[in-house]
Amino acid sequence: MSRHLLSIDDLGAEGIEEVLKLADSFVEVSHRDIARVPALRGKTVVSLFYEDSTRTRLSFETAARRLSADTMTFSVSTSSVKKGESLRDTVQTIDAMGVDAIVVRHRSAGVPHQVAHWSTSAVINAGDGWHEHPTQALLDCYTIRQRLGGVAGKHIAIVGDIKHSRVARSNILAFTALGADVTIVAPPTLLPPSLAGWPVTVSHDLDAVLPKVDVVYLLRLQNERMTEALLPSAREYTARYGLTRARAALLADDAIVMHPGPMNRGVEIAAEVADLPSSVITQQVANGVAVRQAVLFLLLGSGASRAA
Ligand code: NCD
């Protein structure tokens, strides 16, 4: 693995497989009475989150602690960012304290690359604007493999606000790298202006796609990123693109329902569909810890390739 995890492209199929394989052993450890191992004792992992997060930040911090690393949380609302400190100065301040990894989330695409340039730590992208969210894609690949035996040859529909979704971008890269067929399903206003180079099929007809897929992956409407009205109303969206109970019945018996969270129950997914046995949403969260342990270990553990 390279020194940072900024994009799924940093890994390729081989790198993804390496993470998933190592995550298996951390899942195994998580079932023991004491889930903690000493692998990263003496290392410090800091989370630098400029955007809201529940599961991603807690998941990284849990992963770091299970590896016996020390953790620090940087909270924008109580930091000197409020006094006008620049991102660069903040990063260099944190770096000067001798941290080993910076987990960064920011509303702008490319910030993790900048942070990697300014600091001497390993940098992990925990979501940058509309761009990428690589550890989400890894935990999703892990969950599909766990439930369906593998990703290769599976047909996966990603449904909803593709335009603003960093999850969609990372997941399309990861799913196709592992040999899945991906169909994106969205109203034209929620697709990127150009899909040139995207290795996907596009559909606007969810009812026609659902019977054919192994996985339906739902996305939240990213209202905070919409600068104009792209939909007539949430109700209209649900009527055409929501996974209602009736639509879920179109799925094959062994197909699974996924969502990165946070869900808007009743909008992109019906409340009761999120709780069906075919829904693996809480497994995604559980697997996220082991997958992030694998990423941290590969970047910081004894075998990690460190820059001089
Ligand atoms: C996503 C994110 O922040 O990119 N959530 C997550 O990390 N699990 C998706 C979203 O906010 O809709």
PDB file of C-alpha atoms and ligand atoms in Angstrom:
ATOM      1  CA  MET A   1       0.000   0.000   0.000  1.00  0.00           C
ATOM      2  CA  SER A   2       1.287   3.496  -0.720  1.00  0.00           C
ATOM      3  CA  ARG A   3       1.891   5.954   2.104  1.00  0.00           C
ATOM      4  CA  HIS A   4      -1.567   7.551   1.996  1.00  0.00           C
ATOM      5  CA  LEU A   5      -5.108   6.470   1.149  1.00  0.00           C
ATOM      6  CA  LEU A   6      -6.552   9.342  -0.859  1.00  0.00           C
ATOM      7  CA  SER A   7      -8.431   7.505  -3.612  1.00  0.00           C
ATOM      8  CA  ILE A   8      -9.491   3.960  -4.451  1.00  0.00           C
ATOM      9  CA  ASP A   9      -7.180   4.353  -7.438  1.00  0.00           C
ATOM     10  CA  ASP A  10      -4.243   4.319  -4.984  1.00  0.00           C
ATOM     11  CA  LEU A  11      -5.068   0.678  -4.288  1.00  0.00           C
ATOM     12  CA  GLY A  12      -6.198  -1.027  -7.476  1.00  0.00           C
ATOM     13  CA  ALA A  13      -7.794  -4.481  -7.329  1.00  0.00           C
ATOM     14  CA  GLU A  14      -4.783  -6.016  -5.610  1.00  0.00           C
ATOM     15  CA  GLY A  15      -4.629  -3.361  -2.918  1.00  0.00           C
ATOM     16  CA  ILE A  16      -8.369  -3.660  -2.271  1.00  0.00           C
ATOM     17  CA  GLU A  17      -8.033  -7.436  -1.877  1.00  0.00           C
ATOM     18  CA  GLU A  18      -5.145  -6.926   0.537  1.00  0.00           C
ATOM     19  CA  VAL A  19      -7.288  -4.675   2.753  1.00  0.00           C
ATOM     20  CA  LEU A  20     -10.260  -7.082   2.654  1.00  0.00           C
ATOM     21  CA  LYS A  21      -8.100 -10.052   3.546  1.00  0.00           C
ATOM     22  CA  LEU A  22      -6.542  -8.289   6.509  1.00  0.00           C
ATOM     23  CA  ALA A  23      -9.983  -7.054   7.621  1.00  0.00           C
ATOM     24  CA  ASP A  24     -11.031 -10.721   7.935  1.00  0.00           C
ATOM     25  CA  SER A  25      -8.503 -11.198  10.717  1.00  0.00           C
ATOM     26  CA  PHE A  26      -9.694  -8.052  12.530  1.00  0.00           C
ATOM     27  CA  VAL A  27     -13.307  -9.248  12.309  1.00  0.00           C
ATOM     28  CA  GLU A  28     -12.114 -12.480  13.892  1.00  0.00           C
ATOM     29  CA  VAL A  29     -10.357 -10.553  16.695  1.00  0.00           C
ATOM     30  CA  SER A  30     -13.505  -8.459  17.259  1.00  0.00           C
ATOM     31  CA  HIS A  31     -15.332 -11.597  18.445  1.00  0.00           C
ATOM     32  CA  ARG A  32     -12.838 -12.181  21.262  1.00  0.00           C
ATOM     33  CA  ASP A  33     -13.461 -10.964  24.816  1.00  0.00           C
ATOM     34  CA  ILE A  34     -10.741  -8.376  24.393  1.00  0.00           C
ATOM     35  CA  ALA A  35     -10.888  -6.978  20.884  1.00  0.00           C
ATOM     36  CA  ARG A  36      -7.756  -4.877  21.325  1.00  0.00           C
ATOM     37  CA  VAL A  37      -4.378  -5.811  19.823  1.00  0.00           C
ATOM     38  CA  PRO A  38      -1.075  -3.969  20.421  1.00  0.00           C
ATOM     39  CA  ALA A  39      -0.244  -3.497  16.721  1.00  0.00           C
ATOM     40  CA  LEU A  40      -0.088   0.318  16.739  1.00  0.00           C
ATOM     41  CA  ARG A  41       0.968   0.982  20.337  1.00  0.00           C
ATOM     42  CA  GLY A  42       2.826   4.291  20.496  1.00  0.00           C
ATOM     43  CA  LYS A  43       1.261   5.648  17.282  1.00  0.00           C
ATOM     44  CA  THR A  44      -1.091   8.601  17.243  1.00  0.00           C
ATOM     45  CA  VAL A  45      -4.035   9.002  14.876  1.00  0.00           C
ATOM     46  CA  VAL A  46      -5.788  12.359  14.657  1.00  0.00           C
ATOM     47  CA  SER A  47      -9.187  12.958  13.099  1.00  0.00           C
ATOM     48  CA  LEU A  48      -9.473  16.301  11.360  1.00  0.00           C
ATOM     49  CA  PHE A  49     -13.125  16.677  10.403  1.00  0.00           C
ATOM     50  CA  TYR A  50     -14.287  19.906   8.799  1.00  0.00           C
ATOM     51  CA  GLU A  51     -17.655  18.340   7.937  1.00  0.00           C
ATOM     52  CA  ASP A  52     -20.250  16.603  10.085  1.00  0.00           C
ATOM     53  CA  SER A  53     -19.878  12.908  10.693  1.00  0.00           C
ATOM     54  CA  THR A  54     -21.229  10.265  13.021  1.00  0.00           C
ATOM     55  CA  ARG A  55     -20.152   6.849  11.833  1.00  0.00           C
ATOM     56  CA  THR A  56     -16.985   7.619   9.917  1.00  0.00           C
ATOM     57  CA  ARG A  57     -15.250   9.510  12.717  1.00  0.00           C
ATOM     58  CA  LEU A  58     -16.345   7.127  15.469  1.00  0.00           C
ATOM     59  CA  SER A  59     -15.412   4.180  13.284  1.00  0.00           C
ATOM     60  CA  PHE A  60     -11.879   5.444  12.651  1.00  0.00           C
ATOM     61  CA  GLU A  61     -11.403   6.262  16.327  1.00  0.00           C
ATOM     62  CA  THR A  62     -12.666   2.842  17.393  1.00  0.00           C
ATOM     63  CA  ALA A  63     -10.413   1.197  14.810  1.00  0.00           C
ATOM     64  CA  ALA A  64      -7.359   3.134  16.040  1.00  0.00           C
ATOM     65  CA  ARG A  65      -8.078   2.272  19.682  1.00  0.00           C
ATOM     66  CA  ARG A  66      -8.568  -1.410  18.900  1.00  0.00           C
ATOM     67  CA  LEU A  67      -5.039  -1.302  17.511  1.00  0.00           C
ATOM     68  CA  SER A  68      -3.853   0.408  20.745  1.00  0.00           C
ATOM     69  CA  ALA A  69      -3.024   3.689  18.980  1.00  0.00           C
ATOM     70  CA  ASP A  70      -3.631   6.991  20.757  1.00  0.00           C
ATOM     71  CA  THR A  71      -6.353   9.132  19.207  1.00  0.00           C
ATOM     72  CA  MET A  72      -6.897  12.865  19.043  1.00  0.00           C
ATOM     73  CA  THR A  73     -10.028  14.547  17.777  1.00  0.00           C
ATOM     74  CA  PHE A  74      -9.898  17.932  16.196  1.00  0.00           C
ATOM     75  CA  SER A  75     -13.182  19.754  16.327  1.00  0.00           C
ATOM     76  CA  VAL A  76     -13.485  22.669  13.931  1.00  0.00           C
ATOM     77  CA  SER A  77     -16.136  24.420  16.005  1.00  0.00           C
ATOM     78  CA  THR A  78     -13.897  24.653  19.098  1.00  0.00           C
ATOM     79  CA  SER A  79     -10.530  25.176  17.362  1.00  0.00           C
ATOM     80  CA  SER A  80      -8.497  28.116  16.098  1.00  0.00           C
ATOM     81  CA  VAL A  81     -10.158  27.656  12.694  1.00  0.00           C
ATOM     82  CA  LYS A  82     -12.813  29.874  14.272  1.00  0.00           C
ATOM     83  CA  LYS A  83     -10.098  32.499  14.761  1.00  0.00           C
ATOM     84  CA  GLY A  84      -9.228  32.384  11.085  1.00  0.00           C
ATOM     85  CA  GLU A  85      -6.383  29.878  11.092  1.00  0.00           C
ATOM     86  CA  SER A  86      -5.734  28.501   7.612  1.00  0.00           C
ATOM     87  CA  LEU A  87      -5.925  24.813   6.772  1.00  0.00           C
ATOM     88  CA  ARG A  88      -2.205  24.752   6.082  1.00  0.00           C
ATOM     89  CA  ASP A  89      -1.308  26.252   9.472  1.00  0.00           C
ATOM     90  CA  THR A  90      -3.699  23.881  11.237  1.00  0.00           C
ATOM     91  CA  VAL A  91      -2.142  20.875   9.500  1.00  0.00           C
ATOM     92  CA  GLN A  92       1.395  21.994  10.244  1.00  0.00           C
ATOM     93  CA  THR A  93       0.491  22.591  13.895  1.00  0.00           C
ATOM     94  CA  ILE A  94      -0.931  19.094  14.219  1.00  0.00           C
ATOM     95  CA  ASP A  95       2.032  17.644  12.365  1.00  0.00           C
ATOM     96  CA  ALA A  96       4.495  19.361  14.702  1.00  0.00           C
ATOM     97  CA  MET A  97       3.005  17.382  17.595  1.00  0.00           C
ATOM     98  CA  GLY A  98       4.354  14.213  16.024  1.00  0.00           C
ATOM     99  CA  VAL A  99       1.224  12.423  14.884  1.00  0.00           C
ATOM    100  CA  ASP A 100       1.456   9.375  12.634  1.00  0.00           C
ATOM    101  CA  ALA A 101      -1.807   9.549  10.704  1.00  0.00           C
ATOM    102  CA  ILE A 102      -4.295  12.276   9.858  1.00  0.00           C
ATOM    103  CA  VAL A 103      -7.827  11.208   8.940  1.00  0.00           C
ATOM    104  CA  VAL A 104      -9.355  14.147   7.098  1.00  0.00           C
ATOM    105  CA  ARG A 105     -12.846  15.082   5.945  1.00  0.00           C
ATOM    106  CA  HIS A 106     -13.509  18.354   4.176  1.00  0.00           C
ATOM    107  CA  ARG A 107     -16.227  19.899   2.020  1.00  0.00           C
ATOM    108  CA  SER A 108     -13.730  20.596  -0.800  1.00  0.00           C
ATOM    109  CA  ALA A 109     -12.417  17.981  -3.209  1.00  0.00           C
ATOM    110  CA  GLY A 110      -8.638  17.642  -3.124  1.00  0.00           C
ATOM    111  CA  VAL A 111      -8.053  18.752   0.484  1.00  0.00           C
ATOM    112  CA  PRO A 112      -6.632  15.352   1.572  1.00  0.00           C
ATOM    113  CA  HIS A 113      -4.065  15.627  -1.267  1.00  0.00           C
ATOM    114  CA  GLN A 114      -3.089  19.070   0.031  1.00  0.00           C
ATOM    115  CA  VAL A 115      -2.831  17.795   3.593  1.00  0.00           C
ATOM    116  CA  ALA A 116      -0.590  14.951   2.389  1.00  0.00           C
ATOM    117  CA  HIS A 117       1.619  17.531   0.707  1.00  0.00           C
ATOM    118  CA  TRP A 118       1.906  19.717   3.829  1.00  0.00           C
ATOM    119  CA  SER A 119       2.421  17.054   6.476  1.00  0.00           C
ATOM    120  CA  THR A 120       4.808  14.198   7.175  1.00  0.00           C
ATOM    121  CA  SER A 121       2.023  11.887   8.435  1.00  0.00           C
ATOM    122  CA  ALA A 122       0.081   9.241   6.574  1.00  0.00           C
ATOM    123  CA  VAL A 123      -3.158  10.817   5.330  1.00  0.00           C
ATOM    124  CA  ILE A 124      -6.478   9.017   4.944  1.00  0.00           C
ATOM    125  CA  ASN A 125      -9.313  10.599   2.996  1.00  0.00           C
ATOM    126  CA  ALA A 126     -12.514  10.288   5.049  1.00  0.00           C
ATOM    127  CA  GLY A 127     -14.547  12.140   2.407  1.00  0.00           C
ATOM    128  CA  ASP A 128     -13.639  15.196   0.311  1.00  0.00           C
ATOM    129  CA  GLY A 129     -16.531  17.114  -1.179  1.00  0.00           C
ATOM    130  CA  TRP A 130     -18.088  15.248  -4.110  1.00  0.00           C
ATOM    131  CA  HIS A 131     -14.831  13.522  -4.863  1.00  0.00           C
ATOM    132  CA  GLU A 132     -14.075  10.330  -2.911  1.00  0.00           C
ATOM    133  CA  HIS A 133     -14.628   8.351   0.276  1.00  0.00           C
ATOM    134  CA  PRO A 134     -12.346   5.336  -0.171  1.00  0.00           C
ATOM    135  CA  THR A 135     -12.825   3.583   3.178  1.00  0.00           C
ATOM    136  CA  GLN A 136     -16.603   3.585   2.619  1.00  0.00           C
ATOM    137  CA  ALA A 137     -16.046   1.745  -0.670  1.00  0.00           C
ATOM    138  CA  LEU A 138     -13.733  -0.753   1.034  1.00  0.00           C
ATOM    139  CA  LEU A 139     -16.211  -1.572   3.776  1.00  0.00           C
ATOM    140  CA  ASP A 140     -18.939  -1.918   1.160  1.00  0.00           C
ATOM    141  CA  CYS A 141     -16.822  -4.374  -0.869  1.00  0.00           C
ATOM    142  CA  TYR A 142     -16.136  -6.264   2.343  1.00  0.00           C
ATOM    143  CA  THR A 143     -19.855  -6.454   3.175  1.00  0.00           C
ATOM    144  CA  ILE A 144     -20.801  -7.660  -0.321  1.00  0.00           C
ATOM    145  CA  ARG A 145     -18.093 -10.300  -0.198  1.00  0.00           C
ATOM    146  CA  GLN A 146     -19.262 -11.420   3.249  1.00  0.00           C
ATOM    147  CA  ARG A 147     -22.915 -11.700   2.203  1.00  0.00           C
ATOM    148  CA  LEU A 148     -22.654 -12.794  -1.415  1.00  0.00           C
ATOM    149  CA  GLY A 149     -19.281 -14.566  -1.508  1.00  0.00           C
ATOM    150  CA  GLY A 150     -17.561 -12.011  -3.741  1.00  0.00           C
ATOM    151  CA  VAL A 151     -17.893  -8.841  -5.793  1.00  0.00           C
ATOM    152  CA  ALA A 152     -16.752 -10.159  -9.201  1.00  0.00           C
ATOM    153  CA  GLY A 153     -19.635 -10.797 -11.581  1.00  0.00           C
ATOM    154  CA  LYS A 154     -22.227  -9.187  -9.301  1.00  0.00           C
ATOM    155  CA  HIS A 155     -24.696  -6.667 -10.701  1.00  0.00           C
ATOM    156  CA  ILE A 156     -24.884  -3.616  -8.473  1.00  0.00           C
ATOM    157  CA  ALA A 157     -27.340  -0.708  -8.845  1.00  0.00           C
ATOM    158  CA  ILE A 158     -26.344   2.578  -7.195  1.00  0.00           C
ATOM    159  CA  VAL A 159     -29.451   4.705  -6.853  1.00  0.00           C
ATOM    160  CA  GLY A 160     -29.968   8.390  -6.141  1.00  0.00           C
ATOM    161  CA  ASP A 161     -27.895  11.521  -5.898  1.00  0.00           C
ATOM    162  CA  ILE A 162     -24.889  10.363  -7.919  1.00  0.00           C
ATOM    163  CA  LYS A 163     -23.983  13.921  -8.855  1.00  0.00           C
ATOM    164  CA  HIS A 164     -23.021  15.025  -5.342  1.00  0.00           C
ATOM    165  CA  SER A 165     -21.896  11.675  -3.989  1.00  0.00           C
ATOM    166  CA  ARG A 166     -18.296  10.909  -3.114  1.00  0.00           C
ATOM    167  CA  VAL A 167     -19.540   7.480  -2.028  1.00  0.00           C
ATOM    168  CA  ALA A 168     -20.787   6.773  -5.561  1.00  0.00           C
ATOM    169  CA  ARG A 169     -17.436   7.770  -7.088  1.00  0.00           C
ATOM    170  CA  SER A 170     -15.324   5.615  -4.775  1.00  0.00           C
ATOM    171  CA  ASN A 171     -17.749   2.706  -4.942  1.00  0.00           C
ATOM    172  CA  ILE A 172     -17.917   2.705  -8.746  1.00  0.00           C
ATOM    173  CA  LEU A 173     -14.105   2.581  -8.850  1.00  0.00           C
ATOM    174  CA  ALA A 174     -13.900  -0.213  -6.276  1.00  0.00           C
ATOM    175  CA  PHE A 175     -16.812  -2.338  -7.532  1.00  0.00           C
ATOM    176  CA  THR A 176     -15.638  -2.235 -11.140  1.00  0.00           C
ATOM    177  CA  ALA A 177     -11.992  -2.836 -10.165  1.00  0.00           C
ATOM    178  CA  LEU A 178     -13.173  -6.066  -8.526  1.00  0.00           C
ATOM    179  CA  GLY A 179     -15.177  -7.060 -11.610  1.00  0.00           C
ATOM    180  CA  ALA A 180     -18.765  -6.064 -10.793  1.00  0.00           C
ATOM    181  CA  ASP A 181     -21.249  -4.601 -13.296  1.00  0.00           C
ATOM    182  CA  VAL A 182     -22.549  -1.257 -12.072  1.00  0.00           C
ATOM    183  CA  THR A 183     -25.783   0.459 -13.130  1.00  0.00           C
ATOM    184  CA  ILE A 184     -26.466   3.946 -11.836  1.00  0.00           C
ATOM    185  CA  VAL A 185     -30.105   4.913 -11.475  1.00  0.00           C
ATOM    186  CA  ALA A 186     -31.066   8.558 -10.993  1.00  0.00           C
ATOM    187  CA  PRO A 187     -33.107  11.384 -12.425  1.00  0.00           C
ATOM    188  CA  PRO A 188     -31.080  13.262 -15.087  1.00  0.00           C
ATOM    189  CA  THR A 189     -30.681  16.255 -12.751  1.00  0.00           C
ATOM    190  CA  LEU A 190     -28.861  14.114 -10.183  1.00  0.00           C
ATOM    191  CA  LEU A 191     -26.297  12.752 -12.629  1.00  0.00           C
ATOM    192  CA  PRO A 192     -22.949  14.474 -13.256  1.00  0.00           C
ATOM    193  CA  PRO A 193     -22.920  16.702 -16.378  1.00  0.00           C
ATOM    194  CA  SER A 194     -20.651  14.193 -18.148  1.00  0.00           C
ATOM    195  CA  LEU A 195     -20.309  10.481 -17.619  1.00  0.00           C
ATOM    196  CA  ALA A 196     -17.460  10.091 -20.091  1.00  0.00           C
ATOM    197  CA  GLY A 197     -15.054   7.497 -18.765  1.00  0.00           C
ATOM    198  CA  TRP A 198     -17.437   6.183 -16.082  1.00  0.00           C
ATOM    199  CA  PRO A 199     -17.525   2.385 -16.409  1.00  0.00           C
ATOM    200  CA  VAL A 200     -21.269   2.192 -15.739  1.00  0.00           C
ATOM    201  CA  THR A 201     -24.647   1.732 -17.399  1.00  0.00           C
ATOM    202  CA  VAL A 202     -27.214   4.474 -16.760  1.00  0.00           C
ATOM    203  CA  SER A 203     -30.929   3.967 -16.166  1.00  0.00           C
ATOM    204  CA  HIS A 204     -33.819   6.167 -15.125  1.00  0.00           C
ATOM    205  CA  ASP A 205     -36.137   3.231 -14.467  1.00  0.00           C
ATOM    206  CA  LEU A 206     -35.607   1.678 -11.040  1.00  0.00           C
ATOM    207  CA  ASP A 207     -38.491  -0.796 -11.412  1.00  0.00           C
ATOM    208  CA  ALA A 208     -36.858  -2.309 -14.499  1.00  0.00           C
ATOM    209  CA  VAL A 209     -33.422  -2.553 -12.848  1.00  0.00           C
ATOM    210  CA  LEU A 210     -34.355  -4.036  -9.449  1.00  0.00           C
ATOM    211  CA  PRO A 211     -35.240  -7.605 -10.550  1.00  0.00           C
ATOM    212  CA  LYS A 212     -31.828  -7.931 -12.234  1.00  0.00           C
ATOM    213  CA  VAL A 213     -29.478  -6.902  -9.424  1.00  0.00           C
ATOM    214  CA  ASP A 214     -27.629  -8.639  -6.599  1.00  0.00           C
ATOM    215  CA  VAL A 215     -27.174  -5.391  -4.692  1.00  0.00           C
ATOM    216  CA  VAL A 216     -29.195  -2.189  -4.546  1.00  0.00           C
ATOM    217  CA  TYR A 217     -27.134   0.636  -3.025  1.00  0.00           C
ATOM    218  CA  LEU A 218     -29.126   3.702  -2.022  1.00  0.00           C
ATOM    219  CA  LEU A 219     -27.750   7.210  -1.598  1.00  0.00           C
ATOM    220  CA  ARG A 220     -28.987  10.115   0.476  1.00  0.00           C
ATOM    221  CA  LEU A 221     -30.102  13.284  -1.310  1.00  0.00           C
ATOM    222  CA  GLN A 222     -27.186  15.603  -0.515  1.00  0.00           C
ATOM    223  CA  ASN A 223     -29.335  18.666   0.042  1.00  0.00           C
ATOM    224  CA  GLU A 224     -26.430  20.528   1.628  1.00  0.00           C
ATOM    225  CA  ARG A 225     -24.538  20.333  -1.675  1.00  0.00           C
ATOM    226  CA  MET A 226     -27.420  21.362  -3.957  1.00  0.00           C
ATOM    227  CA  THR A 227     -27.075  24.941  -5.100  1.00  0.00           C
ATOM    228  CA  GLU A 228     -30.340  24.922  -7.035  1.00  0.00           C
ATOM    229  CA  ALA A 229     -33.618  23.035  -6.970  1.00  0.00           C
ATOM    230  CA  LEU A 230     -32.815  19.811  -8.791  1.00  0.00           C
ATOM    231  CA  LEU A 231     -35.991  17.974  -7.855  1.00  0.00           C
ATOM    232  CA  PRO A 232     -39.636  18.996  -7.885  1.00  0.00           C
ATOM    233  CA  SER A 233     -40.001  17.611  -4.332  1.00  0.00           C
ATOM    234  CA  ALA A 234     -38.783  14.867  -2.021  1.00  0.00           C
ATOM    235  CA  ARG A 235     -42.175  13.203  -2.392  1.00  0.00           C
ATOM    236  CA  GLU A 236     -41.825  13.021  -6.155  1.00  0.00           C
ATOM    237  CA  TYR A 237     -38.324  11.625  -5.761  1.00  0.00           C
ATOM    238  CA  THR A 238     -39.593   8.887  -3.452  1.00  0.00           C
ATOM    239  CA  ALA A 239     -42.390   8.035  -5.863  1.00  0.00           C
ATOM    240  CA  ARG A 240     -39.936   7.362  -8.701  1.00  0.00           C
ATOM    241  CA  TYR A 241     -36.641   6.442  -7.036  1.00  0.00           C
ATOM    242  CA  GLY A 242     -37.351   5.509  -3.417  1.00  0.00           C
ATOM    243  CA  LEU A 243     -36.977   1.872  -2.328  1.00  0.00           C
ATOM    244  CA  THR A 244     -40.528   1.459  -1.134  1.00  0.00           C
ATOM    245  CA  ARG A 245     -41.862  -1.815   0.260  1.00  0.00           C
ATOM    246  CA  ALA A 246     -43.506  -2.594  -3.084  1.00  0.00           C
ATOM    247  CA  ARG A 247     -40.265  -1.984  -4.984  1.00  0.00           C
ATOM    248  CA  ALA A 248     -38.221  -4.056  -2.535  1.00  0.00           C
ATOM    249  CA  ALA A 249     -40.518  -6.967  -3.455  1.00  0.00           C
ATOM    250  CA  LEU A 250     -39.129  -6.787  -7.015  1.00  0.00           C
ATOM    251  CA  LEU A 251     -35.678  -7.807  -5.773  1.00  0.00           C
ATOM    252  CA  ALA A 252     -34.395 -11.371  -6.142  1.00  0.00           C
ATOM    253  CA  ASP A 253     -34.638 -13.431  -2.942  1.00  0.00           C
ATOM    254  CA  ASP A 254     -30.936 -13.261  -2.134  1.00  0.00           C
ATOM    255  CA  ALA A 255     -30.376  -9.639  -3.215  1.00  0.00           C
ATOM    256  CA  ILE A 256     -29.182  -7.217  -0.533  1.00  0.00           C
ATOM    257  CA  VAL A 257     -29.993  -3.595   0.277  1.00  0.00           C
ATOM    258  CA  MET A 258     -27.166  -1.215   1.213  1.00  0.00           C
ATOM    259  CA  HIS A 259     -26.888   2.413   2.342  1.00  0.00           C
ATOM    260  CA  PRO A 260     -23.818   4.316   3.617  1.00  0.00           C
ATOM    261  CA  GLY A 261     -25.852   6.253   6.179  1.00  0.00           C
ATOM    262  CA  PRO A 262     -27.094   8.614   7.352  1.00  0.00           C
ATOM    263  CA  MET A 263     -30.475   7.445   6.017  1.00  0.00           C
ATOM    264  CA  ASN A 264     -33.460   9.594   5.397  1.00  0.00           C
ATOM    265  CA  ARG A 265     -36.087   6.994   6.132  1.00  0.00           C
ATOM    266  CA  GLY A 266     -39.165   7.615   4.028  1.00  0.00           C
ATOM    267  CA  VAL A 267     -37.209   9.439   1.292  1.00  0.00           C
ATOM    268  CA  GLU A 268     -34.664   7.194  -0.483  1.00  0.00           C
ATOM    269  CA  ILE A 269     -35.611   4.134   1.585  1.00  0.00           C
ATOM    270  CA  ALA A 270     -38.881   3.194   3.282  1.00  0.00           C
ATOM    271  CA  ALA A 271     -38.519   2.911   7.055  1.00  0.00           C
ATOM    272  CA  GLU A 272     -39.501  -0.758   7.114  1.00  0.00           C
ATOM    273  CA  VAL A 273     -37.279  -1.698   4.156  1.00  0.00           C
ATOM    274  CA  ALA A 274     -34.224  -0.504   6.086  1.00  0.00           C
ATOM    275  CA  ASP A 275     -35.047  -3.102   8.742  1.00  0.00           C
ATOM    276  CA  LEU A 276     -35.671  -6.107   6.445  1.00  0.00           C
ATOM    277  CA  PRO A 277     -33.319  -9.112   6.759  1.00  0.00           C
ATOM    278  CA  SER A 278     -32.038  -8.320   3.253  1.00  0.00           C
ATOM    279  CA  SER A 279     -30.817  -4.935   4.481  1.00  0.00           C
ATOM    280  CA  VAL A 280     -27.145  -5.048   5.532  1.00  0.00           C
ATOM    281  CA  ILE A 281     -26.865  -1.441   6.675  1.00  0.00           C
ATOM    282  CA  THR A 282     -25.799  -2.201  10.249  1.00  0.00           C
ATOM    283  CA  GLN A 283     -23.354  -4.843   8.984  1.00  0.00           C
ATOM    284  CA  GLN A 284     -21.774  -2.153   6.835  1.00  0.00           C
ATOM    285  CA  VAL A 285     -21.184  -0.092   9.984  1.00  0.00           C
ATOM    286  CA  ALA A 286     -19.797  -3.061  11.927  1.00  0.00           C
ATOM    287  CA  ASN A 287     -17.470  -4.028   9.082  1.00  0.00           C
ATOM    288  CA  GLY A 288     -16.287  -0.437   8.808  1.00  0.00           C
ATOM    289  CA  VAL A 289     -14.294  -0.754  12.022  1.00  0.00           C
ATOM    290  CA  ALA A 290     -12.389  -3.873  10.899  1.00  0.00           C
ATOM    291  CA  VAL A 291     -11.774  -2.447   7.440  1.00  0.00           C
ATOM    292  CA  ARG A 292     -10.404   0.795   8.909  1.00  0.00           C
ATOM    293  CA  GLN A 293      -8.223  -1.240  11.270  1.00  0.00           C
ATOM    294  CA  ALA A 294      -6.805  -2.953   8.187  1.00  0.00           C
ATOM    295  CA  VAL A 295      -6.156   0.396   6.484  1.00  0.00           C
ATOM    296  CA  LEU A 296      -4.480   1.903   9.559  1.00  0.00           C
ATOM    297  CA  PHE A 297      -2.378  -1.205  10.042  1.00  0.00           C
ATOM    298  CA  LEU A 298      -1.231  -1.254   6.421  1.00  0.00           C
ATOM    299  CA  LEU A 299      -0.297   2.430   6.586  1.00  0.00           C
ATOM    300  CA  LEU A 300       1.291   2.514  10.052  1.00  0.00           C
ATOM    301  CA  GLY A 301       2.056  -1.052  11.071  1.00  0.00           C
ATOM    302  CA  SER A 302       5.445  -2.732  11.119  1.00  0.00           C
ATOM    303  CA  GLY A 303       5.332  -3.638   7.448  1.00  0.00           C
ATOM    304  CA  ALA A 304       4.222  -0.213   6.218  1.00  0.00           C
ATOM    305  CA  SER A 305       6.352   1.506   3.621  1.00  0.00           C
ATOM    306  CA  ARG A 306       7.452   4.796   5.205  1.00  0.00           C
ATOM    307  CA  ALA A 307       8.919   7.737   3.378  1.00  0.00           C
ATOM    308  CA  ALA A 308      12.408   8.602   4.555  1.00  0.00           C
TER     309      ALA A 308
HETATM  310  C1  NCD B   1     -21.617   9.595   3.599  1.00  0.00           C
HETATM  311  C2  NCD B   1     -20.670  10.764   3.498  1.00  0.00           C
HETATM  312  O1  NCD B   1     -20.519  11.563   4.410  1.00  0.00           O
HETATM  313  O2  NCD B   1     -20.047  10.827   2.448  1.00  0.00           O
HETATM  314  N1  NCD B   1     -21.764   9.080   4.851  1.00  0.00           N
HETATM  315  C3  NCD B   1     -20.799   8.255   5.384  1.00  0.00           C
HETATM  316  O3  NCD B   1     -19.646   8.612   5.470  1.00  0.00           O
HETATM  317  N2  NCD B   1     -21.181   7.036   5.771  1.00  0.00           N
HETATM  318  C4  NCD B   1     -22.833   9.724   2.801  1.00  0.00           C
HETATM  319  C5  NCD B   1     -23.790  10.843   3.102  1.00  0.00           C
HETATM  320  O4  NCD B   1     -23.504  11.781   3.820  1.00  0.00           O
HETATM  321  O5  NCD B   1     -24.884  10.770   2.546  1.00  0.00           O
END
